Each structure stands twice: as C-alpha cells, then as structure tokens.
Coordinates of N, CA and C in Angstrom, one line a residue:
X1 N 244.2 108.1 320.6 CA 243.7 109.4 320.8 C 242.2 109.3 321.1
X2 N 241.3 110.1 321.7 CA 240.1 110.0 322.0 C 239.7 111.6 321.4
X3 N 238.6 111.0 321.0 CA 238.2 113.0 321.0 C 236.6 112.8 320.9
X4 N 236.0 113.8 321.6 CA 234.6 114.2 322.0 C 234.0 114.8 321.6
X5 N 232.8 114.9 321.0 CA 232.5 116.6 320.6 C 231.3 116.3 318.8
X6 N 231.8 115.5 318.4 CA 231.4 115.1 316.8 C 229.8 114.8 317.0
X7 N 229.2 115.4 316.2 CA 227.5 115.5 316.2 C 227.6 114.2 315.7
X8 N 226.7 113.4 316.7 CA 226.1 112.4 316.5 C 224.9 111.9 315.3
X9 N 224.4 112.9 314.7 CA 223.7 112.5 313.7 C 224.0 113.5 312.5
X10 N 225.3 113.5 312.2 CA 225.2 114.2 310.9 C 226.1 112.9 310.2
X11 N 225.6 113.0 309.0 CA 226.0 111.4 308.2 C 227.2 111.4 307.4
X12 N 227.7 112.9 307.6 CA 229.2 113.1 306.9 C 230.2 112.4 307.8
X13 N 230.2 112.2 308.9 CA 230.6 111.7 309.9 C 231.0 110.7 309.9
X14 N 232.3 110.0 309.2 CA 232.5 108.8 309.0 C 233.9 108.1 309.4
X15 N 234.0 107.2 309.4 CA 235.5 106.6 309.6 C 236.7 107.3 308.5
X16 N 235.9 106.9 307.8 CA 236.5 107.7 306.2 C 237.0 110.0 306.6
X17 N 236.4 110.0 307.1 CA 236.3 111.3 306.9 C 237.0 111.8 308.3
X18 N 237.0 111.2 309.1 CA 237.5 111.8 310.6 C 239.4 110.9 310.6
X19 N 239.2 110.1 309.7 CA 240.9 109.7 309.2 C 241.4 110.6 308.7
X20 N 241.1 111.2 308.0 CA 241.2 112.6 307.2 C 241.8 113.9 307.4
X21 N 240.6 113.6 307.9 CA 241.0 115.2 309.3 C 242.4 114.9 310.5
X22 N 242.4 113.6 310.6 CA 243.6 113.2 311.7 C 244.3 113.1 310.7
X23 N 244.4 112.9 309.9 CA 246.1 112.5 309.0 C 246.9 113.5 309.0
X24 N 246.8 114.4 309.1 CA 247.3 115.5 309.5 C 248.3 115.8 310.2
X25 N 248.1 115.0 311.1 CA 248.9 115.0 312.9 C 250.1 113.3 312.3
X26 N 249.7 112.8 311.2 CA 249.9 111.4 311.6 C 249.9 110.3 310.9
X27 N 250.1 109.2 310.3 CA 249.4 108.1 309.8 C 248.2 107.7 310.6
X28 N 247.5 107.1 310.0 CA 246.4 107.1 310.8 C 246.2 105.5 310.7
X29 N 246.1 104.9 311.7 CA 245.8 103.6 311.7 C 244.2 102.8 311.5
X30 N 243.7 103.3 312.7 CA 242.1 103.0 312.8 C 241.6 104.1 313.2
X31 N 240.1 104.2 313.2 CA 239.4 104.9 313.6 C 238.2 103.9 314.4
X32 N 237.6 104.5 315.7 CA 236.8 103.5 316.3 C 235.9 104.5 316.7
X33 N 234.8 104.4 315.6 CA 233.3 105.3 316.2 C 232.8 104.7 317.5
X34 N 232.4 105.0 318.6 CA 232.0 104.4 319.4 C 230.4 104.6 319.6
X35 N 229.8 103.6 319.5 CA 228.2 103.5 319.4 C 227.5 103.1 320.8
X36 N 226.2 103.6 320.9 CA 225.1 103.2 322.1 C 225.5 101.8 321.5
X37 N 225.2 100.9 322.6 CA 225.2 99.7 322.6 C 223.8 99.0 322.0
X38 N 223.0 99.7 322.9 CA 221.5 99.3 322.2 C 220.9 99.1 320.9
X39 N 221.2 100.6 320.3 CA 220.9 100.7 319.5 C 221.8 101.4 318.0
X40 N 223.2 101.0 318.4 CA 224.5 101.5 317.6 C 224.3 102.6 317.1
X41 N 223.4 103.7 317.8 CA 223.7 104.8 317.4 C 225.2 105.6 317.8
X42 N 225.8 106.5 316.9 CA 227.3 107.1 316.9 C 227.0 107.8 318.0
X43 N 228.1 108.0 319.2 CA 227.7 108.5 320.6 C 228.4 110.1 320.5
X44 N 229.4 110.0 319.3 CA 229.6 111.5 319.2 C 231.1 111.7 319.3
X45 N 231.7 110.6 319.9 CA 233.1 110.5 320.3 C 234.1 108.9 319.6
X46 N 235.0 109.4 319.7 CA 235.9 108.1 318.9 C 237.4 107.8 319.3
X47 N 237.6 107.2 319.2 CA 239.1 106.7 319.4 C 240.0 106.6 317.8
X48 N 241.4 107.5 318.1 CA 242.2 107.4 316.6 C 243.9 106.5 317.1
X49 N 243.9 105.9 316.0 CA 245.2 105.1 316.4 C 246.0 105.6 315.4
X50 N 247.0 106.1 316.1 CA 248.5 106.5 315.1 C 249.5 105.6 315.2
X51 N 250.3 105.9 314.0 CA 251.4 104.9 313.8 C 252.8 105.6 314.8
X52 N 252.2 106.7 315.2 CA 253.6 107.2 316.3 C 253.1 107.9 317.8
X53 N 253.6 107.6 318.7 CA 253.6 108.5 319.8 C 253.5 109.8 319.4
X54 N 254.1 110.7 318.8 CA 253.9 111.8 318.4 C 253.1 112.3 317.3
X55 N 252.4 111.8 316.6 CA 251.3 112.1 316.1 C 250.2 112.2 317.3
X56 N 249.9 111.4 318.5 CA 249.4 111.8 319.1 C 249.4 113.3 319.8
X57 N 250.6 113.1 320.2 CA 251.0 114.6 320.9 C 250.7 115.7 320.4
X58 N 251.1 115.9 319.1 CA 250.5 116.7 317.9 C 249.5 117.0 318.1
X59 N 248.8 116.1 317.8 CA 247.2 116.3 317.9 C 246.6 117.6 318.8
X60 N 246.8 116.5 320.1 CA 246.6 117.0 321.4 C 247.1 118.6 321.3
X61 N 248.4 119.1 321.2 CA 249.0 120.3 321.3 C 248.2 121.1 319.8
X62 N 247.5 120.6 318.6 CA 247.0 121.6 317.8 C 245.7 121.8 318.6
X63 N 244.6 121.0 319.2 CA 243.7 120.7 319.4 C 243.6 121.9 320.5
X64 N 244.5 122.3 321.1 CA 244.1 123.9 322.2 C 245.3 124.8 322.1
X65 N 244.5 125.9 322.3 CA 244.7 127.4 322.0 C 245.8 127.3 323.2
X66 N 246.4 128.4 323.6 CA 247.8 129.0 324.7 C 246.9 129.2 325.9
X67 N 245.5 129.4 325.9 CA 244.6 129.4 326.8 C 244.0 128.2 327.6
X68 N 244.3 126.8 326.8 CA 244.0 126.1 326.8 C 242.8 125.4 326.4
X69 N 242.2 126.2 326.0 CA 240.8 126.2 325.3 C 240.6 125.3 323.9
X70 N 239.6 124.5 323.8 CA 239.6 123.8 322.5 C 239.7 124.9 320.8
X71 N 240.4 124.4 320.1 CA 240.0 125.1 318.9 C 240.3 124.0 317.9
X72 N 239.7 123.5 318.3 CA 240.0 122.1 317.3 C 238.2 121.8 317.1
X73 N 237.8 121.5 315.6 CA 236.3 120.7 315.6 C 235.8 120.6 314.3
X74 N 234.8 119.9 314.3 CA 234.2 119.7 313.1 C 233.1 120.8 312.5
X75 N 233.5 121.2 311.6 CA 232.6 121.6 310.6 C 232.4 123.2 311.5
X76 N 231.7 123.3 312.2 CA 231.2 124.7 312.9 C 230.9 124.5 314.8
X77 N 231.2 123.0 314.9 CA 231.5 122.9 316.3 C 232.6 122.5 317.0
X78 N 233.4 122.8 318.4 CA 234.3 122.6 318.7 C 234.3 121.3 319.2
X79 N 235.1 120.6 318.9 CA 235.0 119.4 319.9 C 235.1 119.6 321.4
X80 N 234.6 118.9 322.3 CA 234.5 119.2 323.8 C 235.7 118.5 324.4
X81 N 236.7 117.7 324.3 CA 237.6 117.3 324.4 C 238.7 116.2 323.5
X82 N 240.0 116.6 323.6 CA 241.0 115.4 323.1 C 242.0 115.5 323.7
X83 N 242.4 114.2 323.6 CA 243.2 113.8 324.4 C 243.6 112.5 324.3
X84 N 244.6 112.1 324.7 CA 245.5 110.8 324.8 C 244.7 109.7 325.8
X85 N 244.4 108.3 324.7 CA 243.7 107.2 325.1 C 244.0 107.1 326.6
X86 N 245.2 107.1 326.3 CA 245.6 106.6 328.3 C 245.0 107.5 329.4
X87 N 245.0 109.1 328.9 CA 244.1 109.7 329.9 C 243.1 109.7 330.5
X88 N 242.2 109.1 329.1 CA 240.6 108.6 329.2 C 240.7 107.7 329.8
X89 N 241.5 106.9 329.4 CA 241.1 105.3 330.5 C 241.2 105.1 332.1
X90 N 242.5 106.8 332.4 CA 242.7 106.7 333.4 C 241.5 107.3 334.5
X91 N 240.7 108.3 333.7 CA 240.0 109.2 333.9 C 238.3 108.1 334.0
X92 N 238.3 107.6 333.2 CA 237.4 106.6 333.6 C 237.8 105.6 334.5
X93 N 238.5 104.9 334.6 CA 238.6 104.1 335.4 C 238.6 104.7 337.1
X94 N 238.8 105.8 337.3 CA 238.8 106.4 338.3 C 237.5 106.9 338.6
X95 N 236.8 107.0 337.8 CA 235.3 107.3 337.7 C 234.5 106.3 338.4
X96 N 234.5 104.8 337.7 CA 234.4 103.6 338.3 C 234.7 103.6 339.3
X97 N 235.7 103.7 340.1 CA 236.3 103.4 341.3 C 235.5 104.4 342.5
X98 N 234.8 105.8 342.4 CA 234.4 106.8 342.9 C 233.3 105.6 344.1
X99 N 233.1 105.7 344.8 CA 231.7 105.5 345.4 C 230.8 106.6 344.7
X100 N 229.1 106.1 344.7 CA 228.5 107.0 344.2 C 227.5 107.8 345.6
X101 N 227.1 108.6 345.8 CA 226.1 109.1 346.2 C 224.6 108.8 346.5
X102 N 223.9 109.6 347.3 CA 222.8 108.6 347.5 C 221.9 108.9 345.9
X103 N 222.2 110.4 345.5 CA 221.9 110.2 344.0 C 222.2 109.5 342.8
X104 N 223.3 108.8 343.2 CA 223.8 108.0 342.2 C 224.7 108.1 341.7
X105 N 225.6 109.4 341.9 CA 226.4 110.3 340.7 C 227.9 110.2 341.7
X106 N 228.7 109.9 341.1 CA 230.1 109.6 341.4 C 230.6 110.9 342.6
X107 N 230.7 110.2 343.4 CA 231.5 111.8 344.7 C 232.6 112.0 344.3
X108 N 232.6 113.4 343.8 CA 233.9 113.8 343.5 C 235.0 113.9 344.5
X109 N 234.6 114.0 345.8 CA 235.2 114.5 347.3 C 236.0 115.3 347.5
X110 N 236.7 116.3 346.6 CA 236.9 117.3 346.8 C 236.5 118.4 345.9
X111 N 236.6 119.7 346.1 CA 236.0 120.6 344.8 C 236.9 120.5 343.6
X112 N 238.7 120.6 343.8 CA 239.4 120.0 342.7 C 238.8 119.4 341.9
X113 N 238.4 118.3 342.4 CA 237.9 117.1 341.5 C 236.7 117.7 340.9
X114 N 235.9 118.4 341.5 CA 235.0 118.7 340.8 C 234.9 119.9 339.8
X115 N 236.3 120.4 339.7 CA 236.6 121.9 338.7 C 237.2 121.2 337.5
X116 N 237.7 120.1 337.9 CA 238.4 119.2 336.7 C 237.6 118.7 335.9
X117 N 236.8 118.1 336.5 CA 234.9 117.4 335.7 C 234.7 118.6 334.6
X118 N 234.5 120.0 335.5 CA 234.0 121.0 335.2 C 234.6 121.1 333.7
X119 N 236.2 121.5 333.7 CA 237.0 121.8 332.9 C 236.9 121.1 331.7
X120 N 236.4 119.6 331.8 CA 236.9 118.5 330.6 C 235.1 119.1 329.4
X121 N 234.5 119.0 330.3 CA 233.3 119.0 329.7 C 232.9 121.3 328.6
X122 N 233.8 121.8 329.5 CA 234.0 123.2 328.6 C 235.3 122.8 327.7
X123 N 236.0 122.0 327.9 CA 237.0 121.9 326.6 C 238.9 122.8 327.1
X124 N 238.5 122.2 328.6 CA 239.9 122.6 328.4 C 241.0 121.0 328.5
X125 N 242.5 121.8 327.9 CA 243.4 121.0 327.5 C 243.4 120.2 328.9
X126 N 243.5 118.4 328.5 CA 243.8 117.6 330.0 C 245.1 117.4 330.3
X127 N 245.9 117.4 331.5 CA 247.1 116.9 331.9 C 247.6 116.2 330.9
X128 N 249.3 116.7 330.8 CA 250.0 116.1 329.5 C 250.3 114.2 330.3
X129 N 250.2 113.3 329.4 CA 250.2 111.9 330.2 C 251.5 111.5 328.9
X130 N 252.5 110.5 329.7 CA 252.9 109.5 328.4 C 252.4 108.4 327.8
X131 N 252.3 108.7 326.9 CA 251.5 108.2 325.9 C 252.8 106.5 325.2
X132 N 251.9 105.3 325.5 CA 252.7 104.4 324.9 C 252.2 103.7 324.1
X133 N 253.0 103.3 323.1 CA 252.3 102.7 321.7 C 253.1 101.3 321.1
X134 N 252.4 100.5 321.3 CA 253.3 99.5 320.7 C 252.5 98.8 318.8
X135 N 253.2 99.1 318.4 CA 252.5 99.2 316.8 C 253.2 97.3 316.6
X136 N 252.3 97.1 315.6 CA 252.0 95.1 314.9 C 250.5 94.7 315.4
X137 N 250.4 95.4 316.2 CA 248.9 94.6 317.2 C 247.2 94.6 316.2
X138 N 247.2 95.5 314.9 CA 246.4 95.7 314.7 C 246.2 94.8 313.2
X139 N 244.9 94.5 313.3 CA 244.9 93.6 311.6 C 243.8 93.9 311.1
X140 N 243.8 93.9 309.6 CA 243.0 94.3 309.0 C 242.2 93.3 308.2
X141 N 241.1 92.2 309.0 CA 240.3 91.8 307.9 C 239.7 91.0 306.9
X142 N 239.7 90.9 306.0 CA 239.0 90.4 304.9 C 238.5 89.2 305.0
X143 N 236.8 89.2 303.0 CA 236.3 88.1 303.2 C 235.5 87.5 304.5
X144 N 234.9 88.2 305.5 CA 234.0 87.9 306.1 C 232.6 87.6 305.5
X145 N 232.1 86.6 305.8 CA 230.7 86.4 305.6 C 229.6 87.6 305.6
X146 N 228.6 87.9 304.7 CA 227.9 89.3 305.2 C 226.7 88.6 306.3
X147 N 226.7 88.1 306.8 CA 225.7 87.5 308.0 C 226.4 86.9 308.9
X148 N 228.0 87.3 308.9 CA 229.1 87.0 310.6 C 228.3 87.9 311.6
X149 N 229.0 87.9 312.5 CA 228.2 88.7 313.4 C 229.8 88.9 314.6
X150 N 229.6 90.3 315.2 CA 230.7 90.4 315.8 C 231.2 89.4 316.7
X151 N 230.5 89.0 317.7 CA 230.7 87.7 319.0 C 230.9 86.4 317.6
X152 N 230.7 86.0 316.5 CA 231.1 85.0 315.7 C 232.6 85.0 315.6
X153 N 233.0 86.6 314.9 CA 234.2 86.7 314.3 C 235.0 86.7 315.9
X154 N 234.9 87.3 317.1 CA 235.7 87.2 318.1 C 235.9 85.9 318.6
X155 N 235.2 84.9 318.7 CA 235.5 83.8 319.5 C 235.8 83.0 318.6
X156 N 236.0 83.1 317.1 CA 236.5 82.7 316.2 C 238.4 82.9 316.5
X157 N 238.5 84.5 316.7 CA 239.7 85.0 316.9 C 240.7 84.2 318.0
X158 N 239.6 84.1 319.1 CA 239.8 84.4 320.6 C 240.3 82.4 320.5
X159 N 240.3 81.6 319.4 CA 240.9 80.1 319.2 C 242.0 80.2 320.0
X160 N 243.0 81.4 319.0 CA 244.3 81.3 319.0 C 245.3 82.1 319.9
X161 N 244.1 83.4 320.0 CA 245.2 85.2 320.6 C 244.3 85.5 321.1
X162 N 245.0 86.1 322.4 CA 244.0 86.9 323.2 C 243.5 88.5 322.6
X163 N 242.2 88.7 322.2 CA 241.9 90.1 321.4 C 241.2 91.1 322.1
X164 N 241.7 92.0 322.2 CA 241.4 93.5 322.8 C 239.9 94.1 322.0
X165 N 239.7 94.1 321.1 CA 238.2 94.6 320.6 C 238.4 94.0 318.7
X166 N 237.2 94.0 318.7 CA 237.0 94.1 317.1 C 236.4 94.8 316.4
X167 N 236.5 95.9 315.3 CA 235.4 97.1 315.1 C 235.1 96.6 313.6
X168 N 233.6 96.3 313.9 CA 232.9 95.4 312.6 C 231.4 96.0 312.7
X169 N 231.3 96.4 311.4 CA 230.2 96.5 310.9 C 229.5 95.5 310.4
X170 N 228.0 95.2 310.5 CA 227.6 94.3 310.2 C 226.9 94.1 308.6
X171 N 227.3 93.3 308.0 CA 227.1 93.4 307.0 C 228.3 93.4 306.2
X172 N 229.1 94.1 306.3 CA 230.6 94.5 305.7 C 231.4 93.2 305.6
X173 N 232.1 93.0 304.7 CA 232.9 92.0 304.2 C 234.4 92.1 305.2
X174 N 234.7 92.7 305.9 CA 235.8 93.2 306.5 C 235.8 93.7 307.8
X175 N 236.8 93.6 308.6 CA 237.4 93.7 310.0 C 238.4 94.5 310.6
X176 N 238.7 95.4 311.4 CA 239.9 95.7 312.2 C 239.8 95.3 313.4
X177 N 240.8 94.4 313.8 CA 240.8 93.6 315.3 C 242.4 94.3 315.6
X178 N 242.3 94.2 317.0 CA 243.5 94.7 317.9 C 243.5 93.3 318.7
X179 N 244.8 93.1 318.9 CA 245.6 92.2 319.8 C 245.7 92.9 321.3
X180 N 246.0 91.8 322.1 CA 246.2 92.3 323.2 C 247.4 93.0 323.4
X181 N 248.7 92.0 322.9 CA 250.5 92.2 322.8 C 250.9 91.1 321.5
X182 N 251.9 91.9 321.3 CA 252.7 91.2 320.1 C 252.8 89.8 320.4
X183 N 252.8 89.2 321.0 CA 252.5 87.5 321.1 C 251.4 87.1 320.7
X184 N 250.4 87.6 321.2 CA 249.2 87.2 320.2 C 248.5 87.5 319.1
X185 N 249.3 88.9 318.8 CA 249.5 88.9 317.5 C 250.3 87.9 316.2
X186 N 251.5 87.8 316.6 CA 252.2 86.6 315.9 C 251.2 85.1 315.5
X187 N 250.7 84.8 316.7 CA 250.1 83.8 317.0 C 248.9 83.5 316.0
X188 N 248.2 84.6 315.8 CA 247.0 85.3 315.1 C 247.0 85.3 313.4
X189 N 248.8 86.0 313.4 CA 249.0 85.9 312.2 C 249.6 84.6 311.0
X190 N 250.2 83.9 312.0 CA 250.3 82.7 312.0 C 248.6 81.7 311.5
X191 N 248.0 81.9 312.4 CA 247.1 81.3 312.5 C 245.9 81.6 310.9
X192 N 246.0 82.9 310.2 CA 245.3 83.5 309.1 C 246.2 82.9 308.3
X193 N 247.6 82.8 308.4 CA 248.3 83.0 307.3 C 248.1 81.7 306.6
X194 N 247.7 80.6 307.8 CA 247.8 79.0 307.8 C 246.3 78.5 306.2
X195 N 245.7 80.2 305.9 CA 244.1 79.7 305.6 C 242.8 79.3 306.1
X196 N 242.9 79.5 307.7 CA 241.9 78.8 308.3 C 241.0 79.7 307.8
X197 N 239.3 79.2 308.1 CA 238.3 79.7 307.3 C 237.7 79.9 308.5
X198 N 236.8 81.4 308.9 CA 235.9 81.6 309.5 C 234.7 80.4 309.5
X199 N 234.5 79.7 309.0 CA 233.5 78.7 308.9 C 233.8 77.5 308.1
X200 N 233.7 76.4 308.3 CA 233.8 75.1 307.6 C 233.1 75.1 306.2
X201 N 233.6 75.3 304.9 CA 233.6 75.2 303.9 C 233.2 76.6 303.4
X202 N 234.1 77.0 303.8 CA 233.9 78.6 303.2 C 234.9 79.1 301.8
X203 N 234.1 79.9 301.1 CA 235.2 79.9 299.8 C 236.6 80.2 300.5
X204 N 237.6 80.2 299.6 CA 238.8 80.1 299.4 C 239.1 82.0 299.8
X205 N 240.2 82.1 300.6 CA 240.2 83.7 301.0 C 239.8 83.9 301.8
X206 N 238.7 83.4 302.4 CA 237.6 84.1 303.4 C 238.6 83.6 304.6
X207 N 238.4 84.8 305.5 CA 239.1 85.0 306.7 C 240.8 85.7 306.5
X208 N 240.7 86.1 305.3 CA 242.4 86.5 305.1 C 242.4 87.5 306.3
X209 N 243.6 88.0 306.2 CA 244.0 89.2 307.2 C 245.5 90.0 306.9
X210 N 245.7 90.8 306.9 CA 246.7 91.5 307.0 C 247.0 92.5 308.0
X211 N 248.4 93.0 308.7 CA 248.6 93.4 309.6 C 248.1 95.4 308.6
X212 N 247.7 95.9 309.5 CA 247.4 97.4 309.0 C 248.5 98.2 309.6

C-alpha cells in the first residue's frame, strides 16, 4: 500500500504508530517511511505491507468516501492519496517514460492525463488495479553492528539472494530486508540459518534473521 499525505515533521510519526493505524485493515508486515535521500528527512509518504491481498483492498475502499474523496488521515489532515503499491509503480513508471518539455515537466499529452495528475494530488480514489502479494519474502533482522551501514548490510546480503530493498536505520541493532522471490528467499534463509556473521569475528548471534 502507498499512502501520501503524513506531515513530514511531526515526530509522532513513526513506523510504530502508522502500523497501528493500518492494523486495522490487516496484519501489518512492514512499514517503509520513505526519506529525502540527502538528508533522510521523512518525505511525508510510506509504503505498508500486508499479510493479505485484501487488507489492502480494505484499506483502499475505507480510505474514500462514495464521492471518492479522501477521508482517511492523520491526526487533523487528510491524506492526499492511497492506494495499491502496484498503482504507484505503474503511475510512476509511466511518469519516467513521459518525454519532458522544454520546461522540464513531464508532457502529459492529453488533458485526460492531465485531470488525472489533477485528481491524485486533491485526493481522489485511483483506478481499482490487482493487487498481487506473494508473502515469505520479508526478514526481519537482528544483532547488527551499531556502526553497519546500509550498502555494508546489502552487499553483505546480495552474497547469497537477490534483495529488493533494506529498511535500516542507522544506528539500530536491526533490519527488514525484502527478497526479490521466494528462491532467494530460501537461499537467504539458508544462508542466516547456517550462522554466518555480518563481519569476521563478530559475537555469536550477530546477523540472525527471522522471516516476519
């Protein structure tokens, strides 16, 4: 699930707290704040992983009014959109693909396109998409070094299974990494279960993992 809208600098705003509010719809797997790159500030938007296709859907269908209007949000603002990962990706990726203008800014080339832009950014509901979930892919963790660093812990990973993202705090003794497909998952799990250590003579434990 993707959702937009979450004030960027209010500090209640946490993985902890926006699992919470989704549990609702769902088990709640991960939460993935997504940060400026530069400067890891929260950009205001997040990615939620459920343990069902329909906890998504859920979501999505509490998240707007019969009008289609958002009524879904935090605290005293509405979120500006939610919606199903796959829509986002499709929706960006097609963004990408736009040629841009001599301004810079993606040609919409027709007005459609450009009432749909319109639409996402006031908060109306996006096109229903199928939504496909394959659950094992996600692991949870433990016993990291507090001076790993994310590019350490990935190409650490990236030995054995091919890995989709890792959401690590720095500093934090702990990990959620996604697999690409259940083969490199197995592979992965195999490979933690075996003891290997994030680093050559690292206490005993360090690098465990469990599937979440």
């Amino acid at each position: 699930l993707y959702v937009k809208g979450y004030p960027s600098t209010d500090a209640d705003v946490t993985i902890d707290s926006i699992s919470e509010k989704f549990s609702a719809y769902g088990k709640v797997l991960m939460v993935r704040m997504r940060r400026i790159k530069e400067n890891k500030e929260f950009k205001g938007s997040c990615f939620i992983e459920f343990d069902t296709e329909s906890a998504v859907t859920d979501a999505v269908a509490a998240a707007y009014d019969e009008e289609k209007k958002v009524i879904l949000g935090y605290k005293d603002t509405m979120f500006l959109c939610v919606m199903p990962y796959t829509e986002w990706r499709a929706r960006k990726d097609l963004k990408m693909r736009k040629p841009k203008t001599e301004g810079g800014e993606a040609a919409s080339g027709t007005a459609t396109g450009k009432r749909k832009a319109e639409g996402e950014a006031q908060g109306e509901a996006p096109a229903p998409v199928k939504v496909e979930f394959t659950p094992g892919l996600i692991f949870f963790i433990e016993g990291i070094p507090a001076d790993a660093t994310m590019f350490e812990i990935k190409d650490f990973l990236k030995l054995q299974a091919e890995i989709k993202f890792v959401d690590y705090e720095t500093g934090k003794d702990s990990a959620h990494v996604r697999t690409a497909d259940l083969d490199s998952a197995t592979r992965l799990n195999e490979y933690l279960a075996a003891g290997t250590k994030l680093r050559e003579g690292g206490e005993e434990g360090e690098g465990s993992a469990k599937l979440s």
